[in-house]
PDB file of C-alpha atoms in Angstrom:
ATOM      1  CA  MET A  18     103.434 100.576 159.542  1.00  0.00           C
ATOM      2  CA  GLU A  19     104.427 103.004 162.121  1.00  0.00           C
ATOM      3  CA  LYS A  20     107.473 104.561 160.953  1.00  0.00           C
ATOM      4  CA  ILE A  21     109.995 105.099 163.627  1.00  0.00           C
ATOM      5  CA  GLY A  22     113.256 107.655 163.163  1.00  0.00           C
ATOM      6  CA  ALA A  23     116.384 107.265 164.253  1.00  0.00           C
ATOM      7  CA  ILE A  24     117.663 107.890 168.402  1.00  0.00           C
ATOM      8  CA  ASP A  25     120.982 109.961 168.567  1.00  0.00           C
ATOM      9  CA  ALA A  26     122.026 108.683 172.054  1.00  0.00           C
ATOM     10  CA  TRP A  27     125.153 111.166 172.345  1.00  0.00           C
ATOM     11  CA  ALA A  28     124.797 114.545 170.557  1.00  0.00           C
ATOM     12  CA  THR A  29     126.223 117.517 171.949  1.00  0.00           C
ATOM     13  CA  LEU A  30     125.440 120.890 170.088  1.00  0.00           C
ATOM     14  CA  VAL A  31     128.601 122.741 169.587  1.00  0.00           C
ATOM     15  CA  THR A  32     127.681 126.370 169.189  1.00  0.00           C
ATOM     16  CA  PRO A  33     130.354 128.699 167.964  1.00  0.00           C
ATOM     17  CA  GLU A  34     130.623 130.349 171.578  1.00  0.00           C
ATOM     18  CA  GLY A  35     131.269 126.241 172.689  1.00  0.00           C
ATOM     19  CA  ALA A  36     133.642 125.501 169.788  1.00  0.00           C
ATOM     20  CA  THR A  37     136.084 128.209 171.412  1.00  0.00           C
ATOM     21  CA  GLN A  38     136.112 125.804 174.967  1.00  0.00           C
ATOM     22  CA  TRP A  39     137.661 122.265 173.084  1.00  0.00           C
ATOM     23  CA  PRO A  40     141.227 121.122 175.198  1.00  0.00           C
ATOM     24  CA  PRO A  41     143.445 121.338 173.199  1.00  0.00           C
ATOM     25  CA  GLU A  42     144.128 117.420 172.997  1.00  0.00           C
ATOM     26  CA  PHE A  43     140.574 117.023 171.200  1.00  0.00           C
ATOM     27  CA  VAL A  44     141.762 118.431 167.485  1.00  0.00           C
ATOM     28  CA  HIS A  45     143.728 115.634 166.511  1.00  0.00           C
ATOM     29  CA  ILE A  46     140.787 113.461 166.683  1.00  0.00           C
ATOM     30  CA  PHE A  47     138.917 115.855 164.586  1.00  0.00           C
ATOM     31  CA  LYS A  48     141.589 116.125 162.083  1.00  0.00           C
ATOM     32  CA  ARG A  49     141.332 112.615 161.635  1.00  0.00           C
ATOM     33  CA  TYR A  50     138.063 112.292 161.069  1.00  0.00           C
ATOM     34  CA  LYS A  51     137.936 115.599 158.426  1.00  0.00           C
ATOM     35  CA  VAL A  52     135.412 117.678 160.922  1.00  0.00           C
ATOM     36  CA  ASP A  53     138.034 119.833 162.488  1.00  0.00           C
ATOM     37  CA  ARG A  54     136.303 122.515 160.760  1.00  0.00           C
ATOM     38  CA  ARG A  55     132.870 121.969 161.591  1.00  0.00           C
ATOM     39  CA  MET A  56     133.968 120.923 165.241  1.00  0.00           C
ATOM     40  CA  LEU A  57     136.043 124.230 166.064  1.00  0.00           C
ATOM     41  CA  GLU A  58     133.819 126.777 163.953  1.00  0.00           C
ATOM     42  CA  GLY A  59     130.458 125.164 165.974  1.00  0.00           C
ATOM     43  CA  MET A  60     126.906 125.257 163.980  1.00  0.00           C
ATOM     44  CA  THR A  61     123.425 126.664 165.420  1.00  0.00           C
ATOM     45  CA  LEU A  62     120.417 125.209 167.339  1.00  0.00           C
ATOM     46  CA  GLU A  63     118.325 125.607 163.942  1.00  0.00           C
ATOM     47  CA  THR A  64     120.965 123.734 161.765  1.00  0.00           C
ATOM     48  CA  MET A  65     121.457 120.947 164.056  1.00  0.00           C
ATOM     49  CA  LEU A  66     117.445 119.999 163.974  1.00  0.00           C
ATOM     50  CA  ALA A  67     117.469 120.587 160.186  1.00  0.00           C
ATOM     51  CA  GLU A  68     120.276 118.198 160.108  1.00  0.00           C
ATOM     52  CA  MET A  69     118.351 115.858 162.108  1.00  0.00           C
ATOM     53  CA  ASP A  70     115.542 116.124 159.869  1.00  0.00           C
ATOM     54  CA  GLU A  71     117.786 114.730 156.806  1.00  0.00           C
ATOM     55  CA  ALA A  72     119.186 112.327 158.569  1.00  0.00           C
ATOM     56  CA  ASP A  73     115.902 111.048 159.751  1.00  0.00           C
ATOM     57  CA  VAL A  74     116.598 111.640 163.535  1.00  0.00           C
ATOM     58  CA  GLU A  75     113.752 111.838 165.463  1.00  0.00           C
ATOM     59  CA  ILE A  76     115.135 112.283 168.911  1.00  0.00           C
ATOM     60  CA  ALA A  77     118.769 112.856 170.063  1.00  0.00           C
ATOM     61  CA  VAL A  78     120.066 113.074 173.636  1.00  0.00           C
ATOM     62  CA  PHE A  79     120.841 116.202 173.890  1.00  0.00           C
ATOM     63  CA  SER A  80     124.500 116.453 176.092  1.00  0.00           C
ATOM     64  CA  ALA A  81     126.341 118.689 178.452  1.00  0.00           C
ATOM     65  CA  PHE A  82     129.985 118.923 178.340  1.00  0.00           C
ATOM     66  CA  GLY A  83     133.399 119.844 179.881  1.00  0.00           C
ATOM     67  CA  TYR A  84     136.479 119.774 180.530  1.00  0.00           C
ATOM     68  CA  GLY A  85     137.904 121.077 183.896  1.00  0.00           C
ATOM     69  CA  ASN A  86     136.996 125.009 183.628  1.00  0.00           C
ATOM     70  CA  LEU A  87     135.792 124.494 179.720  1.00  0.00           C
ATOM     71  CA  HIS A  88     132.482 124.105 178.568  1.00  0.00           C
ATOM     72  CA  VAL A  89     131.766 123.563 175.315  1.00  0.00           C
ATOM     73  CA  MET A  90     128.126 123.244 176.214  1.00  0.00           C
ATOM     74  CA  ARG A  91     126.777 123.937 179.733  1.00  0.00           C
ATOM     75  CA  ASN A  92     124.069 122.213 181.591  1.00  0.00           C
ATOM     76  CA  GLU A  93     121.845 125.079 181.838  1.00  0.00           C
ATOM     77  CA  THR A  94     121.666 125.422 178.062  1.00  0.00           C
ATOM     78  CA  VAL A  95     120.454 121.945 178.290  1.00  0.00           C
ATOM     79  CA  GLY A  96     118.020 122.648 180.068  1.00  0.00           C
ATOM     80  CA  GLU A  97     116.907 125.149 178.308  1.00  0.00           C
ATOM     81  CA  THR A  98     116.905 123.508 174.584  1.00  0.00           C
ATOM     82  CA  VAL A  99     114.935 120.450 176.249  1.00  0.00           C
ATOM     83  CA  ARG A 100     112.881 122.232 177.356  1.00  0.00           C
ATOM     84  CA  LYS A 101     111.638 124.244 173.831  1.00  0.00           C
ATOM     85  CA  HIS A 102     111.784 121.358 172.102  1.00  0.00           C
ATOM     86  CA  PRO A 103     110.289 118.285 174.663  1.00  0.00           C
ATOM     87  CA  ASP A 104     109.837 116.462 171.290  1.00  0.00           C
ATOM     88  CA  ARG A 105     113.580 116.126 169.885  1.00  0.00           C
ATOM     89  CA  PHE A 106     115.490 116.308 172.887  1.00  0.00           C
ATOM     90  CA  ILE A 107     116.317 114.488 176.025  1.00  0.00           C
ATOM     91  CA  GLY A 108     118.503 116.108 178.162  1.00  0.00           C
ATOM     92  CA  ALA A 109     122.504 115.210 179.427  1.00  0.00           C
ATOM     93  CA  GLY A 110     124.035 116.607 181.730  1.00  0.00           C
ATOM     94  CA  THR A 111     127.326 116.157 183.770  1.00  0.00           C
ATOM     95  CA  VAL A 112     129.114 117.079 186.562  1.00  0.00           C
ATOM     96  CA  ASP A 113     133.024 116.762 188.360  1.00  0.00           C
ATOM     97  CA  PRO A 114     132.950 113.704 190.637  1.00  0.00           C
ATOM     98  CA  ARG A 115     136.039 115.025 191.656  1.00  0.00           C
ATOM     99  CA  LYS A 116     134.271 117.900 193.683  1.00  0.00           C
ATOM    100  CA  ARG A 117     133.046 117.790 197.174  1.00  0.00           C
ATOM    101  CA  PRO A 118     130.468 115.005 197.481  1.00  0.00           C
ATOM    102  CA  MET A 119     127.721 117.056 198.921  1.00  0.00           C
ATOM    103  CA  ASP A 120     127.804 119.715 196.536  1.00  0.00           C
ATOM    104  CA  VAL A 121     127.672 117.337 193.626  1.00  0.00           C
ATOM    105  CA  ALA A 122     124.961 115.810 194.933  1.00  0.00           C
ATOM    106  CA  ARG A 123     123.170 119.182 195.315  1.00  0.00           C
ATOM    107  CA  GLU A 124     124.038 119.498 191.315  1.00  0.00           C
ATOM    108  CA  ILE A 125     122.154 116.180 190.029  1.00  0.00           C
ATOM    109  CA  GLU A 126     119.285 117.338 192.207  1.00  0.00           C
ATOM    110  CA  ARG A 127     118.967 120.822 190.299  1.00  0.00           C
ATOM    111  CA  LEU A 128     119.669 119.277 186.976  1.00  0.00           C
ATOM    112  CA  VAL A 129     116.509 116.650 187.488  1.00  0.00           C
ATOM    113  CA  ARG A 130     114.589 118.765 189.418  1.00  0.00           C
ATOM    114  CA  GLU A 131     114.779 122.297 188.090  1.00  0.00           C
ATOM    115  CA  LEU A 132     116.811 122.146 184.726  1.00  0.00           C
ATOM    116  CA  GLY A 133     114.849 118.063 183.117  1.00  0.00           C
ATOM    117  CA  ILE A 134     117.587 116.275 182.849  1.00  0.00           C
ATOM    118  CA  ARG A 135     117.058 112.325 183.015  1.00  0.00           C
ATOM    119  CA  LEU A 136     120.426 111.759 182.951  1.00  0.00           C
ATOM    120  CA  VAL A 137     124.577 112.466 184.171  1.00  0.00           C
ATOM    121  CA  ARG A 138     127.229 112.198 181.634  1.00  0.00           C
ATOM    122  CA  LEU A 139     130.343 110.650 183.474  1.00  0.00           C
ATOM    123  CA  GLU A 140     133.951 111.032 181.644  1.00  0.00           C
ATOM    124  CA  PRO A 141     136.656 108.826 183.259  1.00  0.00           C
ATOM    125  CA  TYR A 142     139.856 110.160 181.035  1.00  0.00           C
ATOM    126  CA  ALA A 143     138.577 113.947 182.418  1.00  0.00           C
ATOM    127  CA  TYR A 144     138.850 113.188 185.912  1.00  0.00           C
ATOM    128  CA  GLY A 145     142.560 112.248 186.588  1.00  0.00           C
ATOM    129  CA  GLY A 146     145.173 114.152 188.503  1.00  0.00           C
ATOM    130  CA  ASP A 147     147.557 114.769 185.330  1.00  0.00           C
ATOM    131  CA  ASP A 148     147.478 114.422 182.158  1.00  0.00           C
ATOM    132  CA  TYR A 149     148.059 110.409 181.931  1.00  0.00           C
ATOM    133  CA  THR A 150     145.572 108.927 184.067  1.00  0.00           C
ATOM    134  CA  GLY A 151     142.302 108.879 184.625  1.00  0.00           C
ATOM    135  CA  LEU A 152     139.650 107.966 187.345  1.00  0.00           C
ATOM    136  CA  PRO A 153     138.228 104.550 186.773  1.00  0.00           C
ATOM    137  CA  PRO A 154     134.402 104.610 187.226  1.00  0.00           C
ATOM    138  CA  ASN A 155     135.027 102.108 190.161  1.00  0.00           C
ATOM    139  CA  ASP A 156     136.714 104.742 192.380  1.00  0.00           C
ATOM    140  CA  LYS A 157     134.677 106.106 195.217  1.00  0.00           C
ATOM    141  CA  ARG A 158     134.213 109.187 194.703  1.00  0.00           C
ATOM    142  CA  TYR A 159     131.802 108.639 191.628  1.00  0.00           C
ATOM    143  CA  TRP A 160     129.525 106.797 194.679  1.00  0.00           C
ATOM    144  CA  PRO A 161     127.485 109.777 195.293  1.00  0.00           C
ATOM    145  CA  VAL A 162     126.577 110.586 191.591  1.00  0.00           C
ATOM    146  CA  TYR A 163     125.472 107.379 192.029  1.00  0.00           C
ATOM    147  CA  LEU A 164     123.622 107.035 195.077  1.00  0.00           C
ATOM    148  CA  LYS A 165     122.024 110.371 194.009  1.00  0.00           C
ATOM    149  CA  CYS A 166     121.068 109.389 190.247  1.00  0.00           C
ATOM    150  CA  ALA A 167     119.471 106.212 191.573  1.00  0.00           C
ATOM    151  CA  GLU A 168     117.642 108.200 194.298  1.00  0.00           C
ATOM    152  CA  LEU A 169     116.065 110.188 191.684  1.00  0.00           C
ATOM    153  CA  GLY A 170     115.851 107.869 188.978  1.00  0.00           C
ATOM    154  CA  ALA A 171     118.539 109.440 186.647  1.00  0.00           C
ATOM    155  CA  ALA A 172     120.711 107.122 184.337  1.00  0.00           C
ATOM    156  CA  VAL A 173     124.499 107.165 184.059  1.00  0.00           C
ATOM    157  CA  ALA A 174     126.433 107.528 180.943  1.00  0.00           C
ATOM    158  CA  ILE A 175     129.660 106.439 181.062  1.00  0.00           C
ATOM    159  CA  GLN A 176     132.216 106.300 178.593  1.00  0.00           C
ATOM    160  CA  VAL A 177     133.833 103.097 177.945  1.00  0.00           C
ATOM    161  CA  GLY A 178     136.596 102.097 176.147  1.00  0.00           C
ATOM    162  CA  HIS A 179     140.060 103.856 174.604  1.00  0.00           C
ATOM    163  CA  THR A 180     139.832 107.662 174.370  1.00  0.00           C
ATOM    164  CA  GLY A 181     139.858 109.164 171.093  1.00  0.00           C
ATOM    165  CA  PRO A 182     141.483 112.408 172.153  1.00  0.00           C
ATOM    166  CA  LEU A 183     144.845 112.756 173.059  1.00  0.00           C
ATOM    167  CA  MET A 184     143.939 111.702 176.832  1.00  0.00           C
ATOM    168  CA  PRO A 185     144.036 108.516 179.103  1.00  0.00           C
ATOM    169  CA  SER A 186     142.121 105.181 177.935  1.00  0.00           C
ATOM    170  CA  GLU A 187     142.820 102.534 180.748  1.00  0.00           C
ATOM    171  CA  CYS A 188     140.050 104.204 182.887  1.00  0.00           C
ATOM    172  CA  GLY A 189     137.694 103.210 180.265  1.00  0.00           C
ATOM    173  CA  ARG A 190     137.906  99.707 180.498  1.00  0.00           C
ATOM    174  CA  PRO A 191     134.251  98.550 180.912  1.00  0.00           C
ATOM    175  CA  ILE A 192     135.107  95.853 183.512  1.00  0.00           C
ATOM    176  CA  TYR A 193     135.183  98.550 185.683  1.00  0.00           C
ATOM    177  CA  LEU A 194     131.325  99.103 186.269  1.00  0.00           C
ATOM    178  CA  ASP A 195     130.756  95.768 187.630  1.00  0.00           C
ATOM    179  CA  GLU A 196     131.515  96.703 190.566  1.00  0.00           C
ATOM    180  CA  VAL A 197     129.385  99.545 190.152  1.00  0.00           C
ATOM    181  CA  ALA A 198     126.263  97.580 188.750  1.00  0.00           C
ATOM    182  CA  LEU A 199     127.072  95.396 191.926  1.00  0.00           C
ATOM    183  CA  ALA A 200     126.669  97.899 194.390  1.00  0.00           C
ATOM    184  CA  PHE A 201     123.631 100.185 192.890  1.00  0.00           C
ATOM    185  CA  PRO A 202     121.372  97.265 191.580  1.00  0.00           C
ATOM    186  CA  GLU A 203     118.492 100.248 191.134  1.00  0.00           C
ATOM    187  CA  LEU A 204     121.159 102.391 188.990  1.00  0.00           C
ATOM    188  CA  VAL A 205     120.781 102.565 185.488  1.00  0.00           C
ATOM    189  CA  ILE A 206     124.098 102.143 183.650  1.00  0.00           C
ATOM    190  CA  LEU A 207     125.436 103.217 179.778  1.00  0.00           C
ATOM    191  CA  GLY A 208     128.509 102.111 178.884  1.00  0.00           C
ATOM    192  CA  CYS A 209     128.884 104.398 176.219  1.00  0.00           C
ATOM    193  CA  HIS A 210     130.541 104.249 172.738  1.00  0.00           C
ATOM    194  CA  LEU A 211     130.532 100.166 173.007  1.00  0.00           C
ATOM    195  CA  GLY A 212     133.804  99.918 174.561  1.00  0.00           C
ATOM    196  CA  GLN A 213     136.574  99.455 171.515  1.00  0.00           C
ATOM    197  CA  PRO A 214     139.075  97.389 172.094  1.00  0.00           C
ATOM    198  CA  TRP A 215     137.542  95.959 175.503  1.00  0.00           C
ATOM    199  CA  HIS A 216     133.815  95.580 173.832  1.00  0.00           C
ATOM    200  CA  GLU A 217     133.457  91.947 174.308  1.00  0.00           C
ATOM    201  CA  GLU A 218     133.897  93.218 178.389  1.00  0.00           C
ATOM    202  CA  MET A 219     130.627  95.460 177.851  1.00  0.00           C
ATOM    203  CA  MET A 220     128.686  93.221 175.859  1.00  0.00           C
ATOM    204  CA  THR A 221     129.485  90.484 178.809  1.00  0.00           C
ATOM    205  CA  LEU A 222     128.444  93.045 181.412  1.00  0.00           C
ATOM    206  CA  ALA A 223     125.089  94.029 179.468  1.00  0.00           C
ATOM    207  CA  TRP A 224     124.207  90.411 179.598  1.00  0.00           C
ATOM    208  CA  LYS A 225     125.290  89.710 183.290  1.00  0.00           C
ATOM    209  CA  HIS A 226     123.476  93.199 184.549  1.00  0.00           C
ATOM    210  CA  PRO A 227     119.828  93.978 184.150  1.00  0.00           C
ATOM    211  CA  ASN A 228     120.743  97.368 185.085  1.00  0.00           C
ATOM    212  CA  VAL A 229     123.484  97.352 182.551  1.00  0.00           C
ATOM    213  CA  TYR A 230     123.045  98.337 178.731  1.00  0.00           C
ATOM    214  CA  VAL A 231     125.321  99.284 175.896  1.00  0.00           C
ATOM    215  CA  GLU A 232     125.118 102.433 173.702  1.00  0.00           C
ATOM    216  CA  THR A 233     126.696 102.855 170.600  1.00  0.00           C
TER     217      THR A 233
END
């Protein structure tokens, strides 16, 4: 029987440079998981690949991450890494849906056509107007993202569930994806991190909609 390795569905390489870009709201959760030294010092790509081999991870979704003007992992680095290691990584980029719709659409076009990125990650807690509210994924400011991704055949991967960092959680209710799935039936939608404590909502949506999937 052919051996199939694990797939890491959300992997962000935190380089030493990227480790300086974490928002302060993230640090407490690193400490709770006892990975604060690791996350705040960073690692090299070579170390990441070696750890993937040791853990029998065959392929990882190599993901960009940004928060405002902070960039732990940039889209350009994702594209470059995927080009160098196409057998180990699938590229995931990110955009800010609050920007002008045409600028967002052009950026997604660049991600897919120039950088070889295959899905766009969205983190609703990061797009609120203040520190206490996020931007639920059924907000119409996301719709240019959904439309362009559907047009180009790129998936969207959306954070669902509570937010570990000290940021809003309510915007992570999976039920917000119901409207998105109805409006964009050709769009592949991944609900990332299961949706806890609303995991039953997430499972129900995946059962209901053929274009909705759960990423744990």
